[in-house]
mmCIF file of C-alpha atoms in Angstrom:
data_model
loop_
_atom_site.group_PDB
_atom_site.id
_atom_site.type_symbol
_atom_site.label_atom_id
_atom_site.label_comp_id
_atom_site.label_asym_id
_atom_site.label_seq_id
_atom_site.Cartn_x
_atom_site.Cartn_y
_atom_site.Cartn_z
ATOM 1 C CA MET A 5 109.892 112.374 100.308
ATOM 2 C CA ASN A 6 108.605 110.183 97.476
ATOM 3 C CA GLY A 7 107.020 106.764 97.842
ATOM 4 C CA LYS A 8 110.071 104.862 96.593
ATOM 5 C CA VAL A 9 112.257 106.340 99.320
ATOM 6 C CA ARG A 10 109.643 105.702 102.028
ATOM 7 C CA LEU A 11 109.298 102.063 100.956
ATOM 8 C CA GLY A 12 113.064 101.529 100.874
ATOM 9 C CA GLU A 13 113.617 103.142 104.263
ATOM 10 C CA PHE A 14 110.858 101.061 105.834
ATOM 11 C CA LEU A 15 112.328 97.810 104.484
ATOM 12 C CA GLN A 16 115.878 98.742 105.504
ATOM 13 C CA THR A 17 114.832 99.721 109.016
ATOM 14 C CA ARG A 18 112.800 96.579 109.557
ATOM 15 C CA ARG A 19 115.590 94.380 108.188
ATOM 16 C CA SER A 20 118.128 95.989 110.519
ATOM 17 C CA GLN A 21 115.934 95.251 113.534
ATOM 18 C CA LEU A 22 115.804 91.487 112.974
ATOM 19 C CA GLN A 23 118.494 89.301 114.536
ATOM 20 C CA PRO A 24 119.593 86.250 112.517
ATOM 21 C CA GLU A 25 119.533 83.978 115.566
ATOM 22 C CA ASP A 26 115.900 84.895 116.189
ATOM 23 C CA LEU A 27 115.047 83.432 112.790
ATOM 24 C CA GLY A 28 117.157 80.338 113.079
ATOM 25 C CA ILE A 29 119.893 81.632 110.770
ATOM 26 C CA PRO A 30 123.310 80.370 111.944
ATOM 27 C CA GLY A 31 125.808 83.140 112.494
ATOM 28 C CA TYR A 32 128.772 80.965 113.418
ATOM 29 C CA GLY A 33 129.959 83.670 115.790
ATOM 30 C CA GLU A 34 130.724 86.076 112.977
ATOM 31 C CA ARG A 35 130.786 89.798 113.627
ATOM 32 C CA ARG A 36 128.581 91.735 111.241
ATOM 33 C CA ARG A 37 129.433 95.166 109.936
ATOM 34 C CA VAL A 38 125.800 96.272 110.121
ATOM 35 C CA PRO A 39 123.047 95.064 112.463
ATOM 36 C CA GLY A 40 120.202 92.830 111.415
ATOM 37 C CA LEU A 41 119.657 90.565 108.437
ATOM 38 C CA ARG A 42 121.578 90.775 105.215
ATOM 39 C CA ARG A 43 119.593 91.337 102.043
ATOM 40 C CA GLU A 44 120.367 87.841 100.783
ATOM 41 C CA GLU A 45 119.099 86.313 104.035
ATOM 42 C CA LEU A 46 115.830 88.200 103.886
ATOM 43 C CA ALA A 47 115.406 87.434 100.188
ATOM 44 C CA SER A 48 115.886 83.734 100.937
ATOM 45 C CA LEU A 49 113.307 83.821 103.727
ATOM 46 C CA ALA A 50 110.824 85.599 101.438
ATOM 47 C CA GLY A 51 111.461 83.278 98.503
ATOM 48 C CA VAL A 52 112.591 85.996 96.083
ATOM 49 C CA SER A 53 115.906 86.599 94.356
ATOM 50 C CA VAL A 54 118.500 88.801 96.000
ATOM 51 C CA SER A 55 118.637 91.060 92.951
ATOM 52 C CA TYR A 56 114.863 91.512 92.971
ATOM 53 C CA TYR A 57 114.739 92.353 96.674
ATOM 54 C CA THR A 58 117.676 94.742 96.317
ATOM 55 C CA ARG A 59 115.914 96.599 93.510
ATOM 56 C CA LEU A 60 112.762 96.788 95.605
ATOM 57 C CA GLU A 61 114.634 98.198 98.599
ATOM 58 C CA GLN A 62 116.442 100.701 96.389
ATOM 59 C CA GLY A 63 113.218 101.867 94.740
ATOM 60 C CA GLN A 64 114.128 100.419 91.346
ATOM 61 C CA SER A 65 111.334 97.826 91.164
ATOM 62 C CA LEU A 66 107.763 99.072 90.893
ATOM 63 C CA ASN A 67 105.832 95.884 90.238
ATOM 64 C CA ALA A 68 105.838 93.981 93.510
ATOM 65 C CA SER A 69 102.740 91.790 93.645
ATOM 66 C CA PRO A 70 100.586 91.531 96.786
ATOM 67 C CA GLN A 71 101.818 87.952 97.167
ATOM 68 C CA VAL A 72 105.477 89.023 97.136
ATOM 69 C CA LEU A 73 104.782 91.829 99.599
ATOM 70 C CA ASP A 74 103.045 89.385 101.923
ATOM 71 C CA ALA A 75 106.003 87.005 101.664
ATOM 72 C CA ILE A 76 108.377 89.834 102.589
ATOM 73 C CA ALA A 77 106.064 90.835 105.438
ATOM 74 C CA ARG A 78 106.183 87.278 106.802
ATOM 75 C CA ALA A 79 109.966 87.192 106.494
ATOM 76 C CA LEU A 80 110.196 90.482 108.384
ATOM 77 C CA ARG A 81 107.718 89.212 110.966
ATOM 78 C CA LEU A 82 105.498 92.239 110.487
ATOM 79 C CA GLU A 83 102.324 92.610 112.467
ATOM 80 C CA GLU A 84 99.068 93.142 110.590
ATOM 81 C CA ALA A 85 99.181 96.933 110.787
ATOM 82 C CA GLU A 86 102.757 96.872 109.521
ATOM 83 C CA ARG A 87 101.832 94.516 106.673
ATOM 84 C CA LEU A 88 99.069 96.863 105.532
ATOM 85 C CA HIS A 89 101.485 99.778 105.831
ATOM 86 C CA LEU A 90 103.962 97.946 103.573
ATOM 87 C CA HIS A 91 101.244 97.548 100.938
ATOM 88 C CA ASP A 92 100.367 101.239 101.222
ATOM 89 C CA LEU A 93 103.998 102.254 100.738
ATOM 90 C CA ALA A 94 104.376 99.967 97.742
ATOM 91 C CA ARG A 95 101.190 101.377 96.214
ATOM 92 C CA SER A 96 102.341 104.967 96.642
ATOM 93 C CA SER A 97 105.747 104.128 95.117
ATOM 94 C CA VAL A 98 103.948 103.012 91.950
ATOM 95 C CA THR A 99 101.384 105.782 91.685
ATOM 96 C CA GLY A 100 103.784 108.508 92.778
ATOM 97 C CA SER A 101 102.803 111.626 94.621
ATOM 98 C CA GLY A 102 99.997 113.565 93.086
ATOM 99 C CA ARG A 103 99.766 117.293 93.255
ATOM 100 C CA GLY A 104 99.391 117.965 96.941
ATOM 101 C CA ARG A 105 97.034 120.574 98.210
ATOM 102 C CA ARG A 106 95.995 121.654 101.641
ATOM 103 C CA PRO A 107 92.636 120.019 102.354
ATOM 104 C CA ALA A 108 89.613 121.869 103.655
ATOM 105 C CA PRO A 109 89.079 121.889 107.434
ATOM 106 C CA GLU A 110 87.549 118.663 108.698
ATOM 107 C CA ARG A 111 84.021 118.648 110.025
ATOM 108 C CA VAL A 112 82.399 116.491 112.660
ATOM 109 C CA THR A 113 79.797 114.307 110.992
ATOM 110 C CA GLU A 114 76.261 114.355 112.336
ATOM 111 C CA ALA A 115 76.491 110.715 113.407
ATOM 112 C CA THR A 116 79.776 111.304 115.222
ATOM 113 C CA GLY A 117 78.339 114.350 116.943
ATOM 114 C CA GLN A 118 75.364 112.307 118.146
ATOM 115 C CA LEU A 119 77.649 109.627 119.541
ATOM 116 C CA LEU A 120 79.813 112.184 121.324
ATOM 117 C CA GLU A 121 76.725 113.822 122.786
ATOM 118 C CA ALA A 122 75.632 110.477 124.224
ATOM 119 C CA LEU A 123 78.951 109.981 126.019
ATOM 120 C CA VAL A 124 78.255 112.588 128.690
ATOM 121 C CA HIS A 125 79.760 110.561 131.547
ATOM 122 C CA VAL A 126 82.836 109.346 129.659
ATOM 123 C CA PRO A 127 85.799 111.531 128.628
ATOM 124 C CA ALA A 128 85.711 111.646 124.830
ATOM 125 C CA ILE A 129 87.318 113.627 122.037
ATOM 126 C CA VAL A 130 86.900 113.506 118.272
ATOM 127 C CA THR A 131 90.118 113.627 116.273
ATOM 128 C CA GLY A 132 90.637 114.002 112.558
ATOM 129 C CA ARG A 133 93.039 112.247 110.245
ATOM 130 C CA ARG A 134 96.065 114.229 111.448
ATOM 131 C CA SER A 135 95.037 114.068 115.147
ATOM 132 C CA ASP A 136 93.477 117.543 115.155
ATOM 133 C CA VAL A 137 90.839 117.835 117.885
ATOM 134 C CA LEU A 138 87.554 118.410 116.062
ATOM 135 C CA ALA A 139 85.380 118.192 119.170
ATOM 136 C CA TRP A 140 85.380 117.122 122.788
ATOM 137 C CA ASN A 141 82.814 116.728 125.504
ATOM 138 C CA ARG A 142 83.180 118.483 128.844
ATOM 139 C CA LEU A 143 84.875 115.584 130.583
ATOM 140 C CA GLY A 144 87.150 114.892 127.621
ATOM 141 C CA HIS A 145 88.353 118.480 127.694
ATOM 142 C CA ALA A 146 88.867 118.325 131.461
ATOM 143 C CA LEU A 147 90.890 115.095 131.316
ATOM 144 C CA PHE A 148 93.035 115.620 128.233
ATOM 145 C CA ALA A 149 93.431 119.378 127.908
ATOM 146 C CA GLY A 150 91.823 121.287 130.736
ATOM 147 C CA HIS A 151 94.510 123.971 130.450
ATOM 148 C CA LEU A 152 93.326 124.893 126.937
ATOM 149 C CA ASP A 153 90.415 127.032 125.768
ATOM 150 C CA PRO A 154 87.366 124.727 125.707
ATOM 151 C CA GLY A 155 86.118 126.501 122.575
ATOM 152 C CA ALA A 156 89.295 125.906 120.553
ATOM 153 C CA PRO A 157 87.835 123.093 118.392
ATOM 154 C CA ASP A 158 85.247 125.596 117.121
ATOM 155 C CA ARG A 159 88.011 127.554 115.356
ATOM 156 C CA PRO A 160 89.857 125.434 112.734
ATOM 157 C CA PRO A 161 93.061 127.530 112.729
ATOM 158 C CA GLU A 162 93.315 127.183 116.516
ATOM 159 C CA ARG A 163 92.315 123.554 116.921
ATOM 160 C CA PRO A 164 94.557 121.615 119.300
ATOM 161 C CA ASN A 165 96.503 118.777 117.728
ATOM 162 C CA MET A 166 97.100 115.757 119.931
ATOM 163 C CA ALA A 167 100.497 114.985 118.381
ATOM 164 C CA ARG A 168 101.659 118.543 119.028
ATOM 165 C CA LEU A 169 100.358 118.383 122.577
ATOM 166 C CA VAL A 170 102.116 115.093 123.337
ATOM 167 C CA PHE A 171 105.492 116.292 122.040
ATOM 168 C CA LEU A 172 105.459 120.053 122.523
ATOM 169 C CA ASP A 173 103.147 120.767 125.467
ATOM 170 C CA ALA A 174 104.584 120.405 128.977
ATOM 171 C CA HIS A 175 101.156 119.873 130.568
ATOM 172 C CA THR A 176 100.360 116.921 128.283
ATOM 173 C CA ARG A 177 103.831 115.432 128.682
ATOM 174 C CA ASP A 178 103.423 115.474 132.474
ATOM 175 C CA LEU A 179 99.950 113.971 132.143
ATOM 176 C CA TYR A 180 101.318 110.536 131.213
ATOM 177 C CA ALA A 181 103.413 108.602 133.740
ATOM 178 C CA ASP A 182 104.885 106.547 130.893
ATOM 179 C CA TRP A 183 105.212 109.361 128.385
ATOM 180 C CA PRO A 184 107.474 107.425 125.961
ATOM 181 C CA ALA A 185 104.792 104.754 125.492
ATOM 182 C CA LYS A 186 102.205 107.404 124.633
ATOM 183 C CA ALA A 187 104.655 109.191 122.344
ATOM 184 C CA ARG A 188 105.506 106.006 120.455
ATOM 185 C CA ALA A 189 101.810 105.298 119.935
ATOM 186 C CA VAL A 190 101.287 108.782 118.493
ATOM 187 C CA VAL A 191 104.233 108.450 116.098
ATOM 188 C CA GLY A 192 103.207 104.956 115.049
ATOM 189 C CA ASN A 193 99.721 106.158 114.206
ATOM 190 C CA LEU A 194 101.038 109.115 112.195
ATOM 191 C CA ARG A 195 103.220 106.673 110.234
ATOM 192 C CA LEU A 196 100.126 104.678 109.297
ATOM 193 C CA VAL A 197 98.292 107.798 108.172
ATOM 194 C CA ALA A 198 101.287 109.017 106.152
ATOM 195 C CA GLY A 199 101.460 105.715 104.323
ATOM 196 C CA ARG A 200 97.751 105.767 103.573
ATOM 197 C CA HIS A 201 97.702 109.438 102.493
ATOM 198 C CA PRO A 202 101.077 110.207 100.884
ATOM 199 C CA ASP A 203 99.816 113.418 99.236
ATOM 200 C CA ASP A 204 98.500 115.054 102.413
ATOM 201 C CA THR A 205 100.502 118.283 102.537
ATOM 202 C CA ALA A 206 99.095 119.272 105.925
ATOM 203 C CA LEU A 207 100.311 115.986 107.379
ATOM 204 C CA HIS A 208 103.768 116.475 105.863
ATOM 205 C CA ALA A 209 103.885 119.963 107.379
ATOM 206 C CA LEU A 210 102.954 118.572 110.793
ATOM 207 C CA VAL A 211 105.673 115.912 110.627
ATOM 208 C CA GLY A 212 108.213 118.518 109.544
ATOM 209 C CA GLU A 213 107.270 120.846 112.380
ATOM 210 C CA LEU A 214 107.466 118.119 115.017
ATOM 211 C CA SER A 215 110.772 116.815 113.641
ATOM 212 C CA ALA A 216 112.262 120.299 113.844
ATOM 213 C CA LYS A 217 110.941 121.119 117.312
ATOM 214 C CA SER A 218 111.279 117.772 119.096
ATOM 215 C CA ALA A 219 114.367 115.581 119.064
ATOM 216 C CA ASP A 220 112.260 112.816 120.609
ATOM 217 C CA PHE A 221 109.826 112.921 117.718
ATOM 218 C CA ALA A 222 112.604 112.999 115.125
ATOM 219 C CA SER A 223 114.228 109.934 116.672
ATOM 220 C CA MET A 224 110.976 107.980 116.894
ATOM 221 C CA TRP A 225 109.953 108.960 113.364
ATOM 222 C CA ALA A 226 113.271 107.721 111.982
ATOM 223 C CA ASP A 227 112.582 104.322 113.564
ATOM 224 C CA HIS A 228 109.700 103.708 111.105
ATOM 225 C CA ARG A 229 107.544 101.983 113.699
ATOM 226 C CA VAL A 230 103.852 101.820 112.864
ATOM 227 C CA THR A 231 101.088 101.237 115.379
ATOM 228 C CA ALA A 232 97.374 100.679 115.061
ATOM 229 C CA CYS A 233 96.655 101.526 118.663
ATOM 230 C CA ALA A 234 92.944 100.874 119.121
ATOM 231 C CA VAL A 235 93.185 100.113 122.859
ATOM 232 C CA ALA A 236 95.868 101.135 125.358
ATOM 233 C CA THR A 237 96.039 101.552 129.121
ATOM 234 C CA TYR A 238 97.791 104.593 130.576
ATOM 235 C CA GLU A 239 98.588 105.819 134.048
ATOM 236 C CA MET A 240 97.668 109.507 134.032
ATOM 237 C CA ARG A 241 98.709 112.164 136.546
ATOM 238 C CA HIS A 242 96.030 114.807 136.456
ATOM 239 C CA PRO A 243 96.978 118.133 138.070
ATOM 240 C CA LEU A 244 93.521 118.596 139.626
ATOM 241 C CA VAL A 245 92.562 115.134 140.870
ATOM 242 C CA GLY A 246 95.795 113.148 140.939
ATOM 243 C CA PRO A 247 96.695 109.764 139.433
ATOM 244 C CA LEU A 248 94.245 107.522 137.649
ATOM 245 C CA THR A 249 94.530 104.573 135.290
ATOM 246 C CA VAL A 250 92.423 104.790 132.148
ATOM 247 C CA THR A 251 91.921 102.636 129.097
ATOM 248 C CA GLN A 252 91.948 104.768 125.970
ATOM 249 C CA GLN A 253 89.949 103.264 123.121
ATOM 250 C CA THR A 254 89.857 104.636 119.589
ATOM 251 C CA LEU A 255 86.571 104.124 117.761
ATOM 252 C CA SER A 256 87.086 104.590 114.044
ATOM 253 C CA GLN A 257 84.489 106.591 112.131
ATOM 254 C CA GLY A 258 86.354 106.307 108.821
ATOM 255 C CA PRO A 259 84.591 105.554 105.515
ATOM 256 C CA ASN A 260 86.140 102.064 105.342
ATOM 257 C CA GLN A 261 85.940 100.850 108.882
ATOM 258 C CA GLY A 262 86.888 97.339 107.830
ATOM 259 C CA ARG A 263 90.498 98.501 107.526
ATOM 260 C CA SER A 264 91.831 99.400 110.932
ATOM 261 C CA HIS A 265 94.349 101.875 109.509
ATOM 262 C CA ASP A 266 91.975 103.797 107.229
ATOM 263 C CA GLN A 267 92.082 107.054 109.089
ATOM 264 C CA GLY A 268 88.950 109.165 108.993
ATOM 265 C CA GLN A 269 87.433 110.651 112.118
ATOM 266 C CA ASN A 270 88.018 108.855 115.404
ATOM 267 C CA ILE A 271 86.383 109.066 118.793
ATOM 268 C CA VAL A 272 88.880 108.533 121.603
ATOM 269 C CA VAL A 273 87.245 107.581 124.897
ATOM 270 C CA ALA A 274 88.826 106.987 128.297
ATOM 271 C CA THR A 275 87.221 104.361 130.523
ATOM 272 C CA THR A 276 88.012 103.100 134.020
ATOM 273 C CA GLU A 277 87.392 99.819 135.822
ATOM 274 C CA ALA A 278 84.194 99.576 137.814
ATOM 275 C CA ASP A 279 84.575 100.211 141.558
ATOM 276 C CA SER A 280 88.200 101.224 141.061
ATOM 277 C CA PRO A 281 89.981 104.232 142.588
ATOM 278 C CA ALA A 282 90.303 105.568 139.038
ATOM 279 C CA ARG A 283 86.504 105.507 138.641
ATOM 280 C CA THR A 284 86.187 107.572 141.820
ATOM 281 C CA THR A 285 88.884 109.972 140.629
ATOM 282 C CA LEU A 286 87.131 110.419 137.291
ATOM 283 C CA ALA A 287 83.870 111.168 139.084
ATOM 284 C CA LEU A 288 85.703 113.796 141.125
ATOM 285 C CA LEU A 289 87.057 115.351 137.930
ATOM 286 C CA ALA A 290 83.517 115.552 136.587
ATOM 287 C CA GLN A 291 82.511 117.474 139.712
ATOM 288 C CA VAL A 292 85.365 119.954 139.705
ATOM 289 C CA SER A 293 85.286 120.619 135.960
ATOM 290 C CA GLN A 294 83.114 123.286 134.442
ATOM 291 C CA GLN A 295 79.379 122.675 134.659
ATOM 292 C CA PRO A 296 77.598 122.062 131.331
ATOM 293 C CA ASP A 297 76.190 125.014 129.463
ATOM 294 C CA PRO A 298 72.374 124.499 129.209
ATOM 295 C CA ALA A 299 72.534 125.576 125.563
ATOM 296 C CA ARG A 300 75.198 122.953 124.744
ATOM 297 C CA PRO A 301 74.683 119.956 127.049
ATOM 298 C CA GLY A 302 77.889 118.019 127.461
ATOM 299 C CA ILE A 303 79.501 118.702 124.090
ATOM 300 C CA LEU A 304 81.999 121.157 122.673
ATOM 301 C CA THR A 305 82.266 120.640 118.967
ATOM 302 C CA GLY A 306 83.838 122.490 116.087
ATOM 303 C CA SER A 307 81.636 123.459 113.171
ATOM 304 C CA GLY A 308 84.552 123.386 110.708
#
């Protein structure tokens, strides 16, 4: 799908999800044929002509300035991550898709490996741009994917992918008490990455696979929601130690860490409140999980 289509679909979806009464637009009790704002209403809110906005939504205008995009973002009431995503889509619609090629396997940077090694007592995994698991420490493996081969990140063709696990793996689906919330966060993050890297053929293949194999994913992907989920709290139901509430935090290791959606390598850590039952449960998981290998203290990392 080219950038013009992606931009148009994003604008149409967002426009359809806004209710006129929420924006102070009188409806006079009229019944609308389609949900959401009309193009002329959104254009008026953004301060642009109806014809200009229509061309933009239909992929016929390729010169939207950052100021116009920001005005449209305000009219659509986009959050910051969504505003940045809009700019990414507009940029890709101008530049077009370059010749895509499958990128080389991602590698864990030395600095990231050092940080992961230091997090011995905290569940942690390193994920790449497309949510492939590049590395995990012992407790991270035990919490998130204890049913999988702990050495899988060492072999690029066999690396687990967190998006695949969330949508296609029964163990992972059962792991989250509120699975839809976790699933929406995964899809929203993939949307951000797709907007930032429109020529990533491996990412397109992943989205195609998930759309074909999971009706839930296909429905959520069509919604065009984007999410920069740096911190989220989840109730987990671990098969070995039972329920525990964790806060999952994503620490970006991307080259431009000033932009929250610039997806490079990320470290995902799971923390618990001090003196909480979840802290006790996590300590129990550390005890029942595999003991560290003296040759590789606390870390399982792929060499790429």
